[in-house]
Tab-separated table of C-alpha atoms in Angstrom:
chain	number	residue	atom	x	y	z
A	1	UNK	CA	14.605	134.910	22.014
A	2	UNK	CA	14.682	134.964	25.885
A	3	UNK	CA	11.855	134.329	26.598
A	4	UNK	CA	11.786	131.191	23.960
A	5	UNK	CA	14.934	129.951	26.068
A	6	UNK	CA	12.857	129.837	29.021
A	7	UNK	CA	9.785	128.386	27.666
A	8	UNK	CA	12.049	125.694	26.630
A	9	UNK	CA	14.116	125.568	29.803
A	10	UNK	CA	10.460	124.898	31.210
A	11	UNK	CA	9.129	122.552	29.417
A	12	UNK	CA	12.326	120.311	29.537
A	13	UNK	CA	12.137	120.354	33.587
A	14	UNK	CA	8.787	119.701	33.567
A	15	UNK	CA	8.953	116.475	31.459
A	16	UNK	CA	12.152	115.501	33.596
A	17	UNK	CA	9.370	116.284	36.359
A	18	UNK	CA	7.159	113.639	34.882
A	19	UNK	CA	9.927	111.186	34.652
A	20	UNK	CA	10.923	111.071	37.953
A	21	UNK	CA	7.144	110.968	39.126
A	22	UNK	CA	6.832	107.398	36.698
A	23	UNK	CA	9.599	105.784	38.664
A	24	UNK	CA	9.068	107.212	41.783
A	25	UNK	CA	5.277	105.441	41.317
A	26	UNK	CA	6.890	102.229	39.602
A	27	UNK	CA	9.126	101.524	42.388
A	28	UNK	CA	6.127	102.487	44.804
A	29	UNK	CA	3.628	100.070	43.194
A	30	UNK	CA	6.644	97.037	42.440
A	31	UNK	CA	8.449	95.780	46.203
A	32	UNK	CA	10.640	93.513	44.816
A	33	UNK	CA	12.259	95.950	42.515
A	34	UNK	CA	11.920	99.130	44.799
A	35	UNK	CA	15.594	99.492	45.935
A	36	UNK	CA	17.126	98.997	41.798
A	37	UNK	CA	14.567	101.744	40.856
A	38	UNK	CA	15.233	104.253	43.479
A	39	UNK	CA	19.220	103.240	42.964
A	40	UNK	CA	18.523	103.979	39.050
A	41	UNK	CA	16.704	107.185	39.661
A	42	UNK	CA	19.619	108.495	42.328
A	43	UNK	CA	21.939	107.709	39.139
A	44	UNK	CA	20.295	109.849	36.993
A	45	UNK	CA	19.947	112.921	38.842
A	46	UNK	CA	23.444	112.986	39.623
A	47	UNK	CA	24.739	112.510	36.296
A	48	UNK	CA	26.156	115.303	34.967
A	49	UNK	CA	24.265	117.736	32.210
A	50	UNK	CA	24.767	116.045	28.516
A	51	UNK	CA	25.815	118.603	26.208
A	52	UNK	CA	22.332	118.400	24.435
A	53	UNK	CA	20.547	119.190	27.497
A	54	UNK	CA	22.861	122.083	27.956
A	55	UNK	CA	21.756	124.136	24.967
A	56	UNK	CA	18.040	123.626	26.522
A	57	UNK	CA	18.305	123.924	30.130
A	58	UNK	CA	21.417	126.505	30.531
A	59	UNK	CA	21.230	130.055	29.493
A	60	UNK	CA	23.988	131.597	27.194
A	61	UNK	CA	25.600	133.237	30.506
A	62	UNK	CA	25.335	129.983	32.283
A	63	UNK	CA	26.497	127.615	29.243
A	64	UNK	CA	30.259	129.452	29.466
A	65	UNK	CA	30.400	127.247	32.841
A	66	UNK	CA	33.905	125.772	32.596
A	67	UNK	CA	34.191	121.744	32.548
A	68	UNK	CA	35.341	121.644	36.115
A	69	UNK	CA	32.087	122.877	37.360
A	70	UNK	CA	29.571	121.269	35.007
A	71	UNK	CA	26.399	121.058	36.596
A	72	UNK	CA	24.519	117.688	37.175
A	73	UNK	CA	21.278	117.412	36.899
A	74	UNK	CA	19.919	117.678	40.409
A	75	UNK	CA	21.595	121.129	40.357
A	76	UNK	CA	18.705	122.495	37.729
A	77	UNK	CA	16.087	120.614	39.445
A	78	UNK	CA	16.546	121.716	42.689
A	79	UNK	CA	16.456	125.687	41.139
A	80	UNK	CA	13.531	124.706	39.226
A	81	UNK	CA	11.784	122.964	42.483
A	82	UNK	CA	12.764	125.962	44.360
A	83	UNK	CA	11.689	128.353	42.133
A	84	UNK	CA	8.388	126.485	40.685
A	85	UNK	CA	7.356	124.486	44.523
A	86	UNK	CA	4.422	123.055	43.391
A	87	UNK	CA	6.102	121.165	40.454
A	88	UNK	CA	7.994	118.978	43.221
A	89	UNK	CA	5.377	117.994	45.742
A	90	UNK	CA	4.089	115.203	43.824
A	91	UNK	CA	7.284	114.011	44.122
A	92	UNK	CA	7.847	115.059	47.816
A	93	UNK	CA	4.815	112.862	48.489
A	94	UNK	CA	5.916	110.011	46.846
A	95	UNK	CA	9.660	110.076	48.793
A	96	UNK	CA	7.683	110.009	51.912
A	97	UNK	CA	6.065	107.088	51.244
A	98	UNK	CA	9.547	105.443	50.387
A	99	UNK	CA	10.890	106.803	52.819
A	100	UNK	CA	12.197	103.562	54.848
A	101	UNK	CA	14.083	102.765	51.582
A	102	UNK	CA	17.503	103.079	50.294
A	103	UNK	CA	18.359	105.931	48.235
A	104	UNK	CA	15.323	107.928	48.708
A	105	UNK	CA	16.579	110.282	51.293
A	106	UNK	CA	19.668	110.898	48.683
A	107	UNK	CA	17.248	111.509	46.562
A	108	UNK	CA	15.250	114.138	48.780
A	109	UNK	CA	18.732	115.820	49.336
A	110	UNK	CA	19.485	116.063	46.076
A	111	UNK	CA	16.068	117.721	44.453
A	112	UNK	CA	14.921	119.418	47.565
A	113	UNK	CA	18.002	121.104	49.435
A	114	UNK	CA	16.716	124.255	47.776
A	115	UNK	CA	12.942	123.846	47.933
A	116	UNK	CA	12.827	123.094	51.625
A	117	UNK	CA	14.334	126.580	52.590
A	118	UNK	CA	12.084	128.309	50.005
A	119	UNK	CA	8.716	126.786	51.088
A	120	UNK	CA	6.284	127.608	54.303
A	121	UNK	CA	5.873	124.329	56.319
A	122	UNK	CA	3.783	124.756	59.161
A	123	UNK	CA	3.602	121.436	60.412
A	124	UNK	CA	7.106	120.937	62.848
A	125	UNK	CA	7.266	117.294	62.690
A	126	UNK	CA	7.248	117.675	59.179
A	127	UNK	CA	10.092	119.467	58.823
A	128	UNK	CA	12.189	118.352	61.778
A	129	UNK	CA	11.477	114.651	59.261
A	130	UNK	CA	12.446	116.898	55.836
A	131	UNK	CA	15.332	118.315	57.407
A	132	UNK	CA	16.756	114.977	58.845
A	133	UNK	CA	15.881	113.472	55.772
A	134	UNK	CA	18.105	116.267	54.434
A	135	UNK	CA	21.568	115.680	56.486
A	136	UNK	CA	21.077	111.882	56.134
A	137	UNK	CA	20.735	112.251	52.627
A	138	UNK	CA	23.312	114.435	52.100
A	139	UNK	CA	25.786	112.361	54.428
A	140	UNK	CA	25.348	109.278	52.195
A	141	UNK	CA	26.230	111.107	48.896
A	142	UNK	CA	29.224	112.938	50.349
A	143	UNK	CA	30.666	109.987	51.192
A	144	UNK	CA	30.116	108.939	48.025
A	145	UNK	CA	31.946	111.569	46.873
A	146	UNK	CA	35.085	110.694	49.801
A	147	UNK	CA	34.898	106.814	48.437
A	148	UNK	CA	35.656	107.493	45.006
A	149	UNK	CA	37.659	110.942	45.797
A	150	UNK	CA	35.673	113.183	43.463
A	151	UNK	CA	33.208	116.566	43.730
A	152	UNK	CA	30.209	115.420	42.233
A	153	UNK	CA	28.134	116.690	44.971
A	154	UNK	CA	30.478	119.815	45.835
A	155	UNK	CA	27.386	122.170	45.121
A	156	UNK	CA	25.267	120.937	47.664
A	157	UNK	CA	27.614	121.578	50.460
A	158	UNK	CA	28.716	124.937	49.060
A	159	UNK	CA	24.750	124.977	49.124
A	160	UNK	CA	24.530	124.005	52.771
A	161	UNK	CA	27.210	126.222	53.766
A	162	UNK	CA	26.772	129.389	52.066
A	163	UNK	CA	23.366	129.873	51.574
A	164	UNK	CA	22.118	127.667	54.559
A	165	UNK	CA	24.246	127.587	57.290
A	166	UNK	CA	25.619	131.239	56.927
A	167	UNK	CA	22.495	132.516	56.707
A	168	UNK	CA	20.428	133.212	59.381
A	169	UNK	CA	17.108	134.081	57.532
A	170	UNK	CA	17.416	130.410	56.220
A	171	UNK	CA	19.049	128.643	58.774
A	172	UNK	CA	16.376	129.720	61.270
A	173	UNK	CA	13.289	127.802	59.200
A	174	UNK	CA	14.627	124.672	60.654
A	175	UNK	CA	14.573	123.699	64.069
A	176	UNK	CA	17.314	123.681	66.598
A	177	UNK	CA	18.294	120.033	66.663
A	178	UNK	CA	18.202	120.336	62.864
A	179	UNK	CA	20.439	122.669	62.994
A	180	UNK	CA	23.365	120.931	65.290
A	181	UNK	CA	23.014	118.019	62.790
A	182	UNK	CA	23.694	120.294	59.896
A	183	UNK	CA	26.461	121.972	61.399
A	184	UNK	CA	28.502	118.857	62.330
A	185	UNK	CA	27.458	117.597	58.989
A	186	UNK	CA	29.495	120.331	57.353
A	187	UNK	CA	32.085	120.112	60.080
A	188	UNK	CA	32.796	116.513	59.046
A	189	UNK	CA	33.477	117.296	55.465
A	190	UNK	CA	34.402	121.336	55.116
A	191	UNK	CA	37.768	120.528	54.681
A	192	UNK	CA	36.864	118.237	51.886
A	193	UNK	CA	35.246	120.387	49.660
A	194	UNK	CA	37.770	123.105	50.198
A	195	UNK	CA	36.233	125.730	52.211
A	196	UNK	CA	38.588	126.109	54.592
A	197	UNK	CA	38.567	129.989	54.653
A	198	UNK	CA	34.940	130.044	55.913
A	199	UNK	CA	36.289	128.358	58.782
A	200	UNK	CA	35.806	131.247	60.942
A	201	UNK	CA	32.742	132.165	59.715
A	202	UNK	CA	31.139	129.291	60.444
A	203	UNK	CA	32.331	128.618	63.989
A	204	UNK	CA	30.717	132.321	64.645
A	205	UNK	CA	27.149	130.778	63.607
A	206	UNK	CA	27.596	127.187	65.505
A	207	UNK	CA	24.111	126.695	66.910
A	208	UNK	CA	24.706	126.515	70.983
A	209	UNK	CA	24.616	122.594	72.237
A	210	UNK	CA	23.306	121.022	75.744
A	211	UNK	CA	26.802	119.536	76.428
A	212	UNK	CA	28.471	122.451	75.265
A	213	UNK	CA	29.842	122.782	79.157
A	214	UNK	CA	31.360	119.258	78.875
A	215	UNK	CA	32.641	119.733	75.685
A	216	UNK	CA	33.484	123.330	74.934
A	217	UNK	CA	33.309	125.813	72.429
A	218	UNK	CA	32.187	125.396	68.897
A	219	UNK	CA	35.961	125.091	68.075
A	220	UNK	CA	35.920	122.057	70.125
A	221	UNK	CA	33.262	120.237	68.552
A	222	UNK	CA	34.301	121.009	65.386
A	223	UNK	CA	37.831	119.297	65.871
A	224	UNK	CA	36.241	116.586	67.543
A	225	UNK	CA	33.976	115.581	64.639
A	226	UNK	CA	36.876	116.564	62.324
A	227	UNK	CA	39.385	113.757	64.339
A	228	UNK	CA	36.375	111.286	64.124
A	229	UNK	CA	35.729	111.830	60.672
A	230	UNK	CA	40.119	111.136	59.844
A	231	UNK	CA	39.892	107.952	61.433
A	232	UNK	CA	37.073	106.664	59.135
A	233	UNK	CA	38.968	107.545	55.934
A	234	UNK	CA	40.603	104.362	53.839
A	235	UNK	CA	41.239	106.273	50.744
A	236	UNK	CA	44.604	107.663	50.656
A	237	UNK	CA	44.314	110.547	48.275
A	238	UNK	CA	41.740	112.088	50.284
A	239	UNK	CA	43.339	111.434	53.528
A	240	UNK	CA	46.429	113.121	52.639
A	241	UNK	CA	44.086	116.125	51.235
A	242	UNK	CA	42.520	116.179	54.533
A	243	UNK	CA	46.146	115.975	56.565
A	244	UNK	CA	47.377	119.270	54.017
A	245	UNK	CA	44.598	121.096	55.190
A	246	UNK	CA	44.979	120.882	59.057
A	247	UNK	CA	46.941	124.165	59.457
A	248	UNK	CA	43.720	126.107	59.210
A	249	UNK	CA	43.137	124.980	62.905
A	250	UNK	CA	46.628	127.006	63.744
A	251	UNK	CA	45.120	129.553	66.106
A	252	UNK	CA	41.754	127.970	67.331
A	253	UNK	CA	41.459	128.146	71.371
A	254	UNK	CA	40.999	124.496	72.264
A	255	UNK	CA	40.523	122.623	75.394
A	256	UNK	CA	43.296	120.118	76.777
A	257	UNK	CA	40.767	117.131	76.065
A	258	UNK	CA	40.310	117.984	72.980
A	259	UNK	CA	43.632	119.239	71.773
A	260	UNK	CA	44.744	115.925	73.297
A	261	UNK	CA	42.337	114.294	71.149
A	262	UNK	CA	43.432	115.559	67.878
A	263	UNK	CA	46.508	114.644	68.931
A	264	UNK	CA	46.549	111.220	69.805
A	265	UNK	CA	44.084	110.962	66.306
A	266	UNK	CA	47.335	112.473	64.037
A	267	UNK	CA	50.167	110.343	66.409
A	268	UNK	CA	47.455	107.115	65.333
A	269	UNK	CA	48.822	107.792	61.112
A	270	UNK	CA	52.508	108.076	62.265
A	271	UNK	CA	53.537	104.413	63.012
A	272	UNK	CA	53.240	101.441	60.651
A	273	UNK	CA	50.655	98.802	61.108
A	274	UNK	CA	47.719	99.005	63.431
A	275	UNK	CA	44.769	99.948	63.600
A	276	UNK	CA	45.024	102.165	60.857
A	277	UNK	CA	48.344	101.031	58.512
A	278	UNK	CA	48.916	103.595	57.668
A	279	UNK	CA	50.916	104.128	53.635
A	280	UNK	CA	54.414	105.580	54.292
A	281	UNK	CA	53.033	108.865	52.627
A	282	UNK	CA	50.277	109.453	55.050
A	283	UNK	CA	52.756	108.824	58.063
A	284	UNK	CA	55.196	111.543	56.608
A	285	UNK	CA	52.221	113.573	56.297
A	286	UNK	CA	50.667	112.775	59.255
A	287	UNK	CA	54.046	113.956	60.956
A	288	UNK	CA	54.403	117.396	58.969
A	289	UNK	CA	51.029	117.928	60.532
A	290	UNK	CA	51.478	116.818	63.915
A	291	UNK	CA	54.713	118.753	64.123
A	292	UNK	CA	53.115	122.023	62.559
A	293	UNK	CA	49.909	121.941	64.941
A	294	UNK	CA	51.882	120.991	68.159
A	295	UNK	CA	55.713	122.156	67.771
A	296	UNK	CA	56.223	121.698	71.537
A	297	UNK	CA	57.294	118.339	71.754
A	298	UNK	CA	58.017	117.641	68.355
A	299	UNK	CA	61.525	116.071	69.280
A	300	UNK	CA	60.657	114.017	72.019
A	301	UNK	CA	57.960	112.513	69.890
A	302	UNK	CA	60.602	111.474	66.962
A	303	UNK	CA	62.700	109.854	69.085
A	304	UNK	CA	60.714	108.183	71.335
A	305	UNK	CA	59.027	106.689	67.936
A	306	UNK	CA	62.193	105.496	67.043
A	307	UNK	CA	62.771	103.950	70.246
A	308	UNK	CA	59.761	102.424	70.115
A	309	UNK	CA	60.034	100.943	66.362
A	310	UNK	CA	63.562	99.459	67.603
A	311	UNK	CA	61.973	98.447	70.928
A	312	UNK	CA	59.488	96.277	68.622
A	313	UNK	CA	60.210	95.536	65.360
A	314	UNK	CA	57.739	93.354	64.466
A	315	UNK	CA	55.391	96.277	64.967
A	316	UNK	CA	56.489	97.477	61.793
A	317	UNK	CA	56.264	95.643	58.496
A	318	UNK	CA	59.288	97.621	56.961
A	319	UNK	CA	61.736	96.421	59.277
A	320	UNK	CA	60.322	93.006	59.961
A	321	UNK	CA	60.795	92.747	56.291
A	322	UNK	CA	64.777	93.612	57.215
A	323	UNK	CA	64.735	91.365	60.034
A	324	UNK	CA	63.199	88.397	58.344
A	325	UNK	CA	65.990	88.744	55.324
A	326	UNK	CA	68.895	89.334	57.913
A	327	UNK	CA	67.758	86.173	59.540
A	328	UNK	CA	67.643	83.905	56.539
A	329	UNK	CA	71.216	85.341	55.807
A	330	UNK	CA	72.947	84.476	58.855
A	331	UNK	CA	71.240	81.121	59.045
A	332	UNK	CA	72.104	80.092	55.155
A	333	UNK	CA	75.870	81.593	55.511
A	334	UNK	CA	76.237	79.491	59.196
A	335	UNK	CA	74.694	76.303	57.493
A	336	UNK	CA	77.012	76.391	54.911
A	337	UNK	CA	80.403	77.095	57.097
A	338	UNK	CA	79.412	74.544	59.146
A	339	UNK	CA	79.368	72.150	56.364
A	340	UNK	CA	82.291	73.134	54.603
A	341	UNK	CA	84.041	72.717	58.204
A	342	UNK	CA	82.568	69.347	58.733
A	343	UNK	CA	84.018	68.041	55.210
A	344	UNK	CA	87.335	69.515	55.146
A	345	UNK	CA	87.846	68.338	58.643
A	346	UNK	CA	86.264	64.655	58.564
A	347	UNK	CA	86.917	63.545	54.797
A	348	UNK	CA	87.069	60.072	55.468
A	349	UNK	CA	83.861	59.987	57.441
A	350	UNK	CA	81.187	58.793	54.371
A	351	UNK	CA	83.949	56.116	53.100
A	352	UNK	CA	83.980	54.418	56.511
A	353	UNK	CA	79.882	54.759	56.977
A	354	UNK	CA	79.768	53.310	53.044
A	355	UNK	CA	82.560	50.476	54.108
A	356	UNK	CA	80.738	49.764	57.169
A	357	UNK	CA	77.526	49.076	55.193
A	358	UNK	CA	78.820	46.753	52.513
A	359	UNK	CA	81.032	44.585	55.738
A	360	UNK	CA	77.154	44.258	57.198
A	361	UNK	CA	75.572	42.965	54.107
């Protein structure tokens, strides 16, 4: 019965195989509609597993998989490309020769994350151009997944993280530079995907860096990508997720440049309006943070905000708003008093402009 599971497992793989082989050589052989194919074939292997496919692909072990992890399709073909290389070098061949266009190093990320740690390449300029293919590839769909605030793609980084990164066996296939790309890769979006306690961890296997006496340790870089990456973010549900999630840098040895840095980057989603404008819930949260990372200070910071906000007003919208309808107030009540004044005191005043008139004519 196994062993009839797997042959079918198989065969379904393989003919998802030959699918992706037909468009890959469609969009190949047909310029004008290269970028809507390879767009179309990124949107298939990330959609998640139908539940017809699931009775073929997933064993009865893997099938009790609860909802909130249900695998997507790249996630069985990169096993099945790891596990069965030569059914994805076709395919590997035809991504290089799209490789220019949009989509296809998603795609490469996607179905060969696995494959290319699995696999002897001898050739170094090959893989120093599969694994930057790699980090590009998976930058561009882990935004996705920070633009629409979901975890489509949350088992490639665990991928990345756990069985890459952490592991030196693995991580040492790919060359050095490869590896300072993938580390700030996963520094930019650890947080994200919610694996905060390997924090530690992975700042023990940061690859060393030429600047590293400029910038400092591997704590340092990793808070100065992190403070780069907040500043990017527009969507407010992940921002806030991000800003809940900055105590696990409590007890990191930083330098004063970059400590200052994170810093200024937190002070930047306290006040209203520019650059960043900040919602009213990120600026509370922004200031839980601030206050929790940096308690010395926290005071003087408050008040000199306030001072500020009072100092200029139209800085923020909030109490411009207040300003603008206390202004319209005193200027409609004044209008009218004067008015009232002028025709209680001077009652006579139109009868001898009308009397005037009709004496002229």
């Amino acid at each position: 019965m196994a062993q009839n599971q797997e042959v079918r497992r198989h065969s379904y793989l393989t003919a998802l195989t030959f699918e992706i082989e037909k468009k890959l050589q469609r969009a190949l052989a047909s310029p004008s509609h290269r970028v809507n194919s390879l767009q179309e074939l990124f949107a298939d292997v990330a959609l998640e597993v139908d539940d017809r496919a699931q009775d073929i692909i997933l064993s009865r072990d893997e099938d009790a998989i609860s909802p909130a992890t249900q695998p997507c399709y790249y996630d069985m073909l990169s096993d099945h490309f790891a596990q069965v290389p030569e059914d994805g070098k076709c395919i590997v061949d035809l991504i290089v020769k799209l490789w220019s266009q949009s989509f296809a190093a998603n795609i490469f990320a996607l179905l060969f994350h696995k494959w290319l740690f699995e696999v002897q390449i001898e050739d170094p300029e090959v893989l120093l151009r599969y694994s930057s293919a790699l980090v590009q590839g998976a930058t561009n769909v882990f935004w996705i997944d920070i633009q629409t605030n979901t975890r489509r793609f949350k088992s490639l980084f665990s991928h990345l993280l756990e069985d890459v990164a952490l592991v030196e066996t693995r991580l040492s296939k790919i060359s050095l530079q490869a590896q300072r790309n993938l580390f700030l890769l996963l520094s930019r979006f650890i947080l994200f995907y919610d694996s905060g306690e390997k924090l530690d961890s992975f700042l023990n296997k940061f690859p060393t860096f030429p600047n590293s006496f400029l910038v400092g340790s591997p704590a340092d870089v990793f808070v100065i990508e992190l403070s780069d990456q907040l500043q990017k973010f527009k969507v407010e549900p992940v921002l806030l997720n991000y800003l809940s999630k900055l105590n696990v840098l409590q007890g990191l040895e930083l330098r004063m440049t970059t400590s200052t840095r994170l810093k200024a980057c937190l002070y930047s989603f306290t006040s209203p309006g520019g650059p960043m404008y900040p919602t009213r819930a990120v600026r509370h949260a922004a200031w839980d943070t601030l206050d929790s990372l940096f308690p010395v200070g926290q005071y003087p910071r408050h008040v000199i905000s306030t001072f500020f906000r009072l100092l200029y007003p139209w800085s923020d919208p909030i109490m411009l708003g207040e300003i603008d309808k206390t202004a319209q107030s005193i200027i409609n009540n004044d209008f009218s008093h004067i008015l009232c004044f002028w025709l209680v005191d001077t009652p006579s005043a139109p009868m001898l402009a009308l009397r005037s008139r009709s004496c002229v004519v």
